[in-house]
Coordinates of C-alpha atoms and ligand atoms in Angstrom, one line a residue:
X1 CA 109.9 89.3 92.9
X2 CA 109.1 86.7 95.4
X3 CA 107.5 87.4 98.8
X4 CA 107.0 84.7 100.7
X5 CA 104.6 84.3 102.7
X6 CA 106.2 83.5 105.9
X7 CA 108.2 86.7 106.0
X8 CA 106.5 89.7 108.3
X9 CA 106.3 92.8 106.5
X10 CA 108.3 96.1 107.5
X11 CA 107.1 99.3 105.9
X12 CA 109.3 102.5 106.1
X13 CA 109.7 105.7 104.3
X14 CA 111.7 108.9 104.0
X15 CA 110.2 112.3 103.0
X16 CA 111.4 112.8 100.2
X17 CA 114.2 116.1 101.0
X18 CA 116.2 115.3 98.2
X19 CA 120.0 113.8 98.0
X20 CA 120.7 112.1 101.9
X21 CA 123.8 112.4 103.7
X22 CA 125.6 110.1 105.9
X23 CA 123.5 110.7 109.1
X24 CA 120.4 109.3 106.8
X25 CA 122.5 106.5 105.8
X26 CA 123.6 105.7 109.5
X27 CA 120.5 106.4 110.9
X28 CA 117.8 104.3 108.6
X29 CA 119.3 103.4 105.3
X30 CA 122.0 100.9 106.4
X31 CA 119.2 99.0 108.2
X32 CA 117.3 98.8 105.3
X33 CA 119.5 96.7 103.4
X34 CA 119.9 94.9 105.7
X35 CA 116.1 94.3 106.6
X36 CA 115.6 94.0 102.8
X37 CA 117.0 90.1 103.2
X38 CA 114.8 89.4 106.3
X39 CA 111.3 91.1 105.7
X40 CA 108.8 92.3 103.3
X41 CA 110.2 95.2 102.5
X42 CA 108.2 98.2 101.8
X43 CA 109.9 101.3 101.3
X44 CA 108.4 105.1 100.0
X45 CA 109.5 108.1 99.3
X46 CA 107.1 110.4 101.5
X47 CA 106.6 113.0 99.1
X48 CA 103.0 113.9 100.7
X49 CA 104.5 114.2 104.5
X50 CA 107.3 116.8 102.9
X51 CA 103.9 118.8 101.8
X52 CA 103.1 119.0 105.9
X53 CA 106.1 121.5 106.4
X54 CA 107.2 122.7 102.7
X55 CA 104.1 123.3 101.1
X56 CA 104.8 126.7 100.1
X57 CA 107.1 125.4 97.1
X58 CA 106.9 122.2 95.6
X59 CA 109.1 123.1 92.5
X60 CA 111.4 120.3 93.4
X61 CA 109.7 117.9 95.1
X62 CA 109.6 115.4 92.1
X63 CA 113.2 115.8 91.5
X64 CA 113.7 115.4 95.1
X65 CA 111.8 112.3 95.4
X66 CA 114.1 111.0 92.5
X67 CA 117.4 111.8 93.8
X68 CA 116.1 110.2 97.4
X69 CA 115.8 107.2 95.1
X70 CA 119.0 107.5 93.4
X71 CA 120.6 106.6 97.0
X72 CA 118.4 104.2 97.9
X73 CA 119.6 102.6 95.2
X74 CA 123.5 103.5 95.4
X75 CA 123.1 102.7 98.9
X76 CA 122.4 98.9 98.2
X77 CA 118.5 98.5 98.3
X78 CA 117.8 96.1 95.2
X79 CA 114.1 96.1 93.5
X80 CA 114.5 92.4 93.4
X81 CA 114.2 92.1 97.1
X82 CA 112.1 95.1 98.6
X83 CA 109.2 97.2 97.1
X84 CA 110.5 100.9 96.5
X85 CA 107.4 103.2 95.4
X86 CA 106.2 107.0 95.7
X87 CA 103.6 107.7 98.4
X88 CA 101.2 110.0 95.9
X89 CA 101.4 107.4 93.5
X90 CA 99.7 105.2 95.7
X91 CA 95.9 107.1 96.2
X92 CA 94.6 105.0 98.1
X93 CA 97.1 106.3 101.2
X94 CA 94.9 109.3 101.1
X95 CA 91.7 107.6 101.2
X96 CA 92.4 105.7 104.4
X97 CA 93.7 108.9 105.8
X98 CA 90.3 110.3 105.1
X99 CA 88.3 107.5 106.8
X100 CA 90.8 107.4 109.7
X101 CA 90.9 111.0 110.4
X102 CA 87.2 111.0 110.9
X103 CA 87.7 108.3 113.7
X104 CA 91.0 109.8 115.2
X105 CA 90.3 112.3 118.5
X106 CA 91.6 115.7 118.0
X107 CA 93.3 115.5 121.6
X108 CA 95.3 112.3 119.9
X109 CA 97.2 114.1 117.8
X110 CA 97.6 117.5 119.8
X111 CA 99.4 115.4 122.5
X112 CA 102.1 113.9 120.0
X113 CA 105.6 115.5 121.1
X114 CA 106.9 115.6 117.9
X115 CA 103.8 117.9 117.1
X116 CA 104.5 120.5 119.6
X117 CA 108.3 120.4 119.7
X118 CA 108.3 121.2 115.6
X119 CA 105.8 124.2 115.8
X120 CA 107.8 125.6 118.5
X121 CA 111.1 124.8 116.7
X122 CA 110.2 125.6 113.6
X123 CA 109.1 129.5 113.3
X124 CA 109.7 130.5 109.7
X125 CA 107.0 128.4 108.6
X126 CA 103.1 128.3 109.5
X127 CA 102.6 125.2 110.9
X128 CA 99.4 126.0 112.0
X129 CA 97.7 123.9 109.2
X130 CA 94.9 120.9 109.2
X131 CA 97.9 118.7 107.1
X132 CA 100.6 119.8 109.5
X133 CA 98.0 118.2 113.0
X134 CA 96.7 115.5 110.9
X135 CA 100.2 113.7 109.6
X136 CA 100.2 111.4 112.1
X137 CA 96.7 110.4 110.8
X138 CA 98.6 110.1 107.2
X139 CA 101.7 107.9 108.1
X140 CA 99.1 105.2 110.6
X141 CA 97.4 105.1 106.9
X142 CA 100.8 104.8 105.2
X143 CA 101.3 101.6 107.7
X144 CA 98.1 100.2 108.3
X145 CA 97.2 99.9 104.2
X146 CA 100.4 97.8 104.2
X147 CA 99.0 95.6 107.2
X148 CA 102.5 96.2 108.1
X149 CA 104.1 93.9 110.9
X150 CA 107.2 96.0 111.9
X151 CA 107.9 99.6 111.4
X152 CA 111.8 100.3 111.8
X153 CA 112.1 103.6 114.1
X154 CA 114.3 105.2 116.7
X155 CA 113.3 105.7 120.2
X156 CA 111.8 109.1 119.1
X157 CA 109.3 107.9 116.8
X158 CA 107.9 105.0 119.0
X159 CA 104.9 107.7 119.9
X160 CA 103.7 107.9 116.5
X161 CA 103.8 103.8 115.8
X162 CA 101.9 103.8 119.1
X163 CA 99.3 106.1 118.0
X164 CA 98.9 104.0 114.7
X165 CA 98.0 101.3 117.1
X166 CA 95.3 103.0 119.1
X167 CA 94.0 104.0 115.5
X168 CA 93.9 100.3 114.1
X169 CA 92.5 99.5 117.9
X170 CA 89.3 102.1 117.3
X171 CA 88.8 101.2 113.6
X172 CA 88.8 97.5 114.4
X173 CA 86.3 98.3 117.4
X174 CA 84.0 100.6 115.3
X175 CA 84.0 98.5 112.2
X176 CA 84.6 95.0 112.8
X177 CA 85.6 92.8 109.6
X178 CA 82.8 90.1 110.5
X179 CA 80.0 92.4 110.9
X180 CA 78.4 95.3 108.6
X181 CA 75.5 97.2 110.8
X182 CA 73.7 95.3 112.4
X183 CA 74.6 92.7 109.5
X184 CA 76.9 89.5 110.5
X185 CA 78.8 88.1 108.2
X186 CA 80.4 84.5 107.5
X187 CA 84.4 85.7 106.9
X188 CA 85.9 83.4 104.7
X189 CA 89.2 82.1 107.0
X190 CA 90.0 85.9 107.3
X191 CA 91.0 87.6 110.7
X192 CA 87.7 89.9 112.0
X193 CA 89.7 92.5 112.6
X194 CA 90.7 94.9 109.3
X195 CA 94.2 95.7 110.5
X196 CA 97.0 93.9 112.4
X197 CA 98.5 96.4 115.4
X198 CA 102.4 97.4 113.9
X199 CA 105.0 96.5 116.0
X200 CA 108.4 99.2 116.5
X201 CA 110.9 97.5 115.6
X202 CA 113.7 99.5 117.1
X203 CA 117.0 99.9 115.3
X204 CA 120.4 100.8 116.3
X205 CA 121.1 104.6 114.9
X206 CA 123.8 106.4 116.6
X207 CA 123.6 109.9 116.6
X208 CA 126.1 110.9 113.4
X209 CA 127.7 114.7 114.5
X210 CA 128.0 116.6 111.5
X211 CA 131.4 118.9 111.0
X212 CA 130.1 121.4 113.1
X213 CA 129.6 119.1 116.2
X214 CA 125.5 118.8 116.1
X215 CA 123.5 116.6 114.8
X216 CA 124.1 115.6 111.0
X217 CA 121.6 117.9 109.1
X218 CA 121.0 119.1 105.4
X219 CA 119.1 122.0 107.4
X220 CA 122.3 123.2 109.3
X221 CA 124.6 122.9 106.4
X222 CA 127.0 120.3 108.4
X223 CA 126.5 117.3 106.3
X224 CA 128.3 114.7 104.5
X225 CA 126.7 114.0 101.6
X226 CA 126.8 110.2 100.3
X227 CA 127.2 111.7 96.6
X228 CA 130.5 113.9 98.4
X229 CA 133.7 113.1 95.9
X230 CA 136.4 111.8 98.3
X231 CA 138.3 115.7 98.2
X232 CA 135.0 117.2 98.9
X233 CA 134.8 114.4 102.0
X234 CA 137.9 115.0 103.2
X235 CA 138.0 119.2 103.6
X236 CA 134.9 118.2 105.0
X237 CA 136.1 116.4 107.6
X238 CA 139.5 118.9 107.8
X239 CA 137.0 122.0 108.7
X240 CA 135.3 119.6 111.4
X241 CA 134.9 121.0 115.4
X242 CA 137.6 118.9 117.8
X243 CA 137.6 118.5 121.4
X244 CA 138.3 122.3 122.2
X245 CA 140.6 121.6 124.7
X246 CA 143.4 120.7 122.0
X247 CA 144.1 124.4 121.5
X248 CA 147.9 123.9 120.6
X249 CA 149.3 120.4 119.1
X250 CA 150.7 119.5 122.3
X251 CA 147.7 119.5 124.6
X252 CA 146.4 116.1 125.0
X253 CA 142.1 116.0 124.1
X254 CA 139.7 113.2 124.7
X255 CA 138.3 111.4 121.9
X256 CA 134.7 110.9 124.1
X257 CA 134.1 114.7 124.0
X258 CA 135.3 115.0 120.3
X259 CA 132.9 114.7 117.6
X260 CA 135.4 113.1 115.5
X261 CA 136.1 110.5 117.8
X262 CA 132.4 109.6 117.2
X263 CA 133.1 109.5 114.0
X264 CA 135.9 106.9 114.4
X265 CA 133.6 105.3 117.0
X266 CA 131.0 104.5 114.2
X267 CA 133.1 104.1 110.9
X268 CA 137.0 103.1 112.2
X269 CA 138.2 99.6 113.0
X270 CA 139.3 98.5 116.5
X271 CA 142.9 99.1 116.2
X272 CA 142.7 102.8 114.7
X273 CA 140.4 103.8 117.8
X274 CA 143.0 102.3 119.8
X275 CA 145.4 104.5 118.0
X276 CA 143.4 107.5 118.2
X277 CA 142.8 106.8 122.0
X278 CA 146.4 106.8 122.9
X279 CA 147.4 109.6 120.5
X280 CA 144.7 112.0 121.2
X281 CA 144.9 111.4 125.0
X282 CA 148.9 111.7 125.0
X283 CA 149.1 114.3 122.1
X284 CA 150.8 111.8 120.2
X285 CA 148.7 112.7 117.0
X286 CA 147.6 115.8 115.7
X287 CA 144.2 116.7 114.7
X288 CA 145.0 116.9 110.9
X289 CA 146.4 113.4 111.5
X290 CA 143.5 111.7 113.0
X291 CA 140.8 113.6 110.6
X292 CA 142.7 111.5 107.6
X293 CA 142.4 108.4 109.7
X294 CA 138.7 108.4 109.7
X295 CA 138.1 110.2 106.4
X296 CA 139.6 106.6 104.9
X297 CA 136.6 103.8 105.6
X298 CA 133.9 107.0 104.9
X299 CA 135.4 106.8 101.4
X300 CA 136.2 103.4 101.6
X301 CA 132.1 103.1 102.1
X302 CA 131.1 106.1 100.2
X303 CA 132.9 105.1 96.5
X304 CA 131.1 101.7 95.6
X305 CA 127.8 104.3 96.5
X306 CA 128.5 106.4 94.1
X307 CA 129.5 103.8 91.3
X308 CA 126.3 102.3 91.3
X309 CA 124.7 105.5 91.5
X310 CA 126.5 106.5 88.1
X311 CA 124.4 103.5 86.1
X312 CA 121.1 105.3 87.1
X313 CA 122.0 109.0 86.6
X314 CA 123.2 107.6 83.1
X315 CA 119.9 106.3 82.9
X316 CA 117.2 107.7 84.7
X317 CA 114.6 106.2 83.2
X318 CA 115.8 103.1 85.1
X319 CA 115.4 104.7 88.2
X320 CA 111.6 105.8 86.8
X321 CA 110.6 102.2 86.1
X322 CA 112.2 100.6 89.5
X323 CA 109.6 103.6 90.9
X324 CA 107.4 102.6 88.4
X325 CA 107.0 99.1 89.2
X326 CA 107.1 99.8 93.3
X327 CA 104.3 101.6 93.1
X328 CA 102.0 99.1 90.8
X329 CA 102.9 96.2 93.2
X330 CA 102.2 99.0 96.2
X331 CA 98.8 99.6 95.1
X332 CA 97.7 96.0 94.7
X333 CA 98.6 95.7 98.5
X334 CA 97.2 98.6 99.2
X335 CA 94.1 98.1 97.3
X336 CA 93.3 94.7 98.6
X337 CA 93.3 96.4 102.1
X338 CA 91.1 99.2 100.8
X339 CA 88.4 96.8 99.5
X340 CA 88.3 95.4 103.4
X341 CA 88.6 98.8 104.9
X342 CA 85.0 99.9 102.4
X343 CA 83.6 96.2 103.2
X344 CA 83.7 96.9 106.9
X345 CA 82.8 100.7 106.7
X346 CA 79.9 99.1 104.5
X347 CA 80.6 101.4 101.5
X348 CA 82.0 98.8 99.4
X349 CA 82.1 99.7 95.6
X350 CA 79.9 96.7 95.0
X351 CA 76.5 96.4 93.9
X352 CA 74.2 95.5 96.6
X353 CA 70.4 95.1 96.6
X354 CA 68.5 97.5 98.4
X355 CA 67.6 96.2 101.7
X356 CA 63.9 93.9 101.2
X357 CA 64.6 93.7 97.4
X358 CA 65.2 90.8 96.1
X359 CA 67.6 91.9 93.0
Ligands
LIG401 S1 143.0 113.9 118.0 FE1 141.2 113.2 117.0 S2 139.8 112.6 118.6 FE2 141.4 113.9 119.5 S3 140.6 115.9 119.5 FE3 141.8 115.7 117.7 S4 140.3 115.1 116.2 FE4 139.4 114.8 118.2

């Protein structure tokens, strides 16, 4: 694979909650591909973050991690041009998280809204747990080992790249590449800081309904799933919520207030929205009707998905080895970092002479 050099580097992941659905693939995964021709691509499956909330079970979070990469793949992300890999089979992530959660103020990660809003949101699980405050310590070491340039998130997660900065920021003040102690040293053309500050690189996600109107979600059993055979897609789509003011075929609806007009809006070319904007308004078209109109380009998208999906659940050793691979190239990246981040702590793994001695 070649990288060059002049590329900037994007690292992303996705925990790894086993087969995605279309909201994924809106939301993150069609960006990918896209990025995978522009950038540096590094991409893992965060099997460690899906530890922070379901930690109770991990029967299937190998398998899960695996089927997360069979869509990757299906989806169009190509080993030749990105670096896929497995978090946990890259140690040294948990090794920076260490070192960084000893420098990270407690009051840091209490005040992250995403921290508060899941343990209030989420009640059937005890979230009360050291991993569960401390994963925004884990993903600014999930970055930062990368010396990532961009990270590729909605407006939600700007917070959390933000806090990876103000983590690099104290690390780079406390333990300055050019000096160990009260030790200078002569860096050899290298930056004196350790890690580069991440940039959000913000990406267009709309907000994918599912077929009950809210937000697409595994969790609330209203998904599309990219591995869906076209029937399966289309009752799908039949069983979907409408505008409710189209109690009766004749009443005209509004295709802004329908969650299958956002549908359209996302997946549907200009002149079916125009059609559906005339016969939903005027009652021309009945809700059966239009459901069938968008229902085409989701298959149209979804088929050549699951065709190249077939070559790897044929064979998914092939799958192993793409992971495989990823993860050897991730941890010489990730190692090379490491050997600055223990030169700077001064704990290198090198010999050095006790201080006065001359051996
Ligand atoms: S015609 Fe289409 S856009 Fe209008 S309410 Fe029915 S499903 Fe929604």
């Amino acid at each position: 694979m070649t990288t060059p050099a002049a590329k900037k580097r994007v690292l992303s992941g996705m925990r790894s909650t086993g087969k995605l659905h279309l909201g994924n693939y809106v939301g993150a995964l069609e960006n990918w591909v896209r990025m995978q021709d522009q950038y540096d691509c590094f991409f893992f499956i965060a099997d460690w973050h899906a530890l922070t909330t379901d930690y109770a079970d991990t029967s299937m979070l190998k398998e899960n991690s695996v089927e997360v990469l069979l869509d990757w793949l299906a989806a169009g992300l190509d080993p030749s041009k990105c670096v896929m890999f497995i978090q946990s089979h890259v140690p040294v992530h948990a090794e920076l998280h260490l070192l960084l959660s000893m420098i990270t103020p407690l009051g840091w990660l209490e005040r992250v809204p995403s921290y508060k809003e899941q343990k209030e949101n989420i009640k059937e699980k005890d979230l009360g747990t050291y991993g569960f405050l401390g994963y925004p310590v884990l993903q600014a070491a999930d970055i930062l080992i990368y010396k990532a340039d961009f990270v590729p998130v909605g407006e939600d997660q700007v917070a959390h790249v933000e806090l990876t900065r103000e983590i690099a920021r104290r690390f780079n003040g406390f333990y300055p590449a050019d000096k160990v102690g009260s030790v200078v040293r002569v860096l050899d053309g290298q930056s004196a800081s350790v890690f580069p500050e991440p940039q959000s690189l913000l990406t267009p996600a709309p907000r994918l309904p599912g077929t009950d109107g809210r937000k697409m979600s595994k969790s609330y059993g209203n998904a599309i799933m990219l591995t869906d055979p076209e029937p399966v897609v289309r009752q799908k789509l039949k069983t979907m919520v409408t505008d409710p003011a189209r109690v009766r075929r004749s009443d005209p609806g509004n295709p802004d207030i329908c969650p299958v007009g956002d549908l359209h809006k996302i997946f549907s070319d200009k002149e079916t929205l125009a059609r559906v904007d005339l016969g939903c308004r005027s009652a021309g078209i009945g809700c059966i009707e239009c459901k069938g109109w968008v229902a085409d380009p989701i298959v149209k998208l979804l088929i050549p998905m699951q065709e190249r999906r077939k070559k790897y659940e044929d064979n998914p050793r092939l799958a192993w080895d793409i992971l495989e691979a990823g993860s050897a190239r991730a941890r010489e990246v990730a190692g090379a970092t490491m050997d600055e981040v223990r030169d700077a702590m001064g704990i290198s793994l090198a010999y050095e002479p006790p201080r006065g001695s001359k051996k």
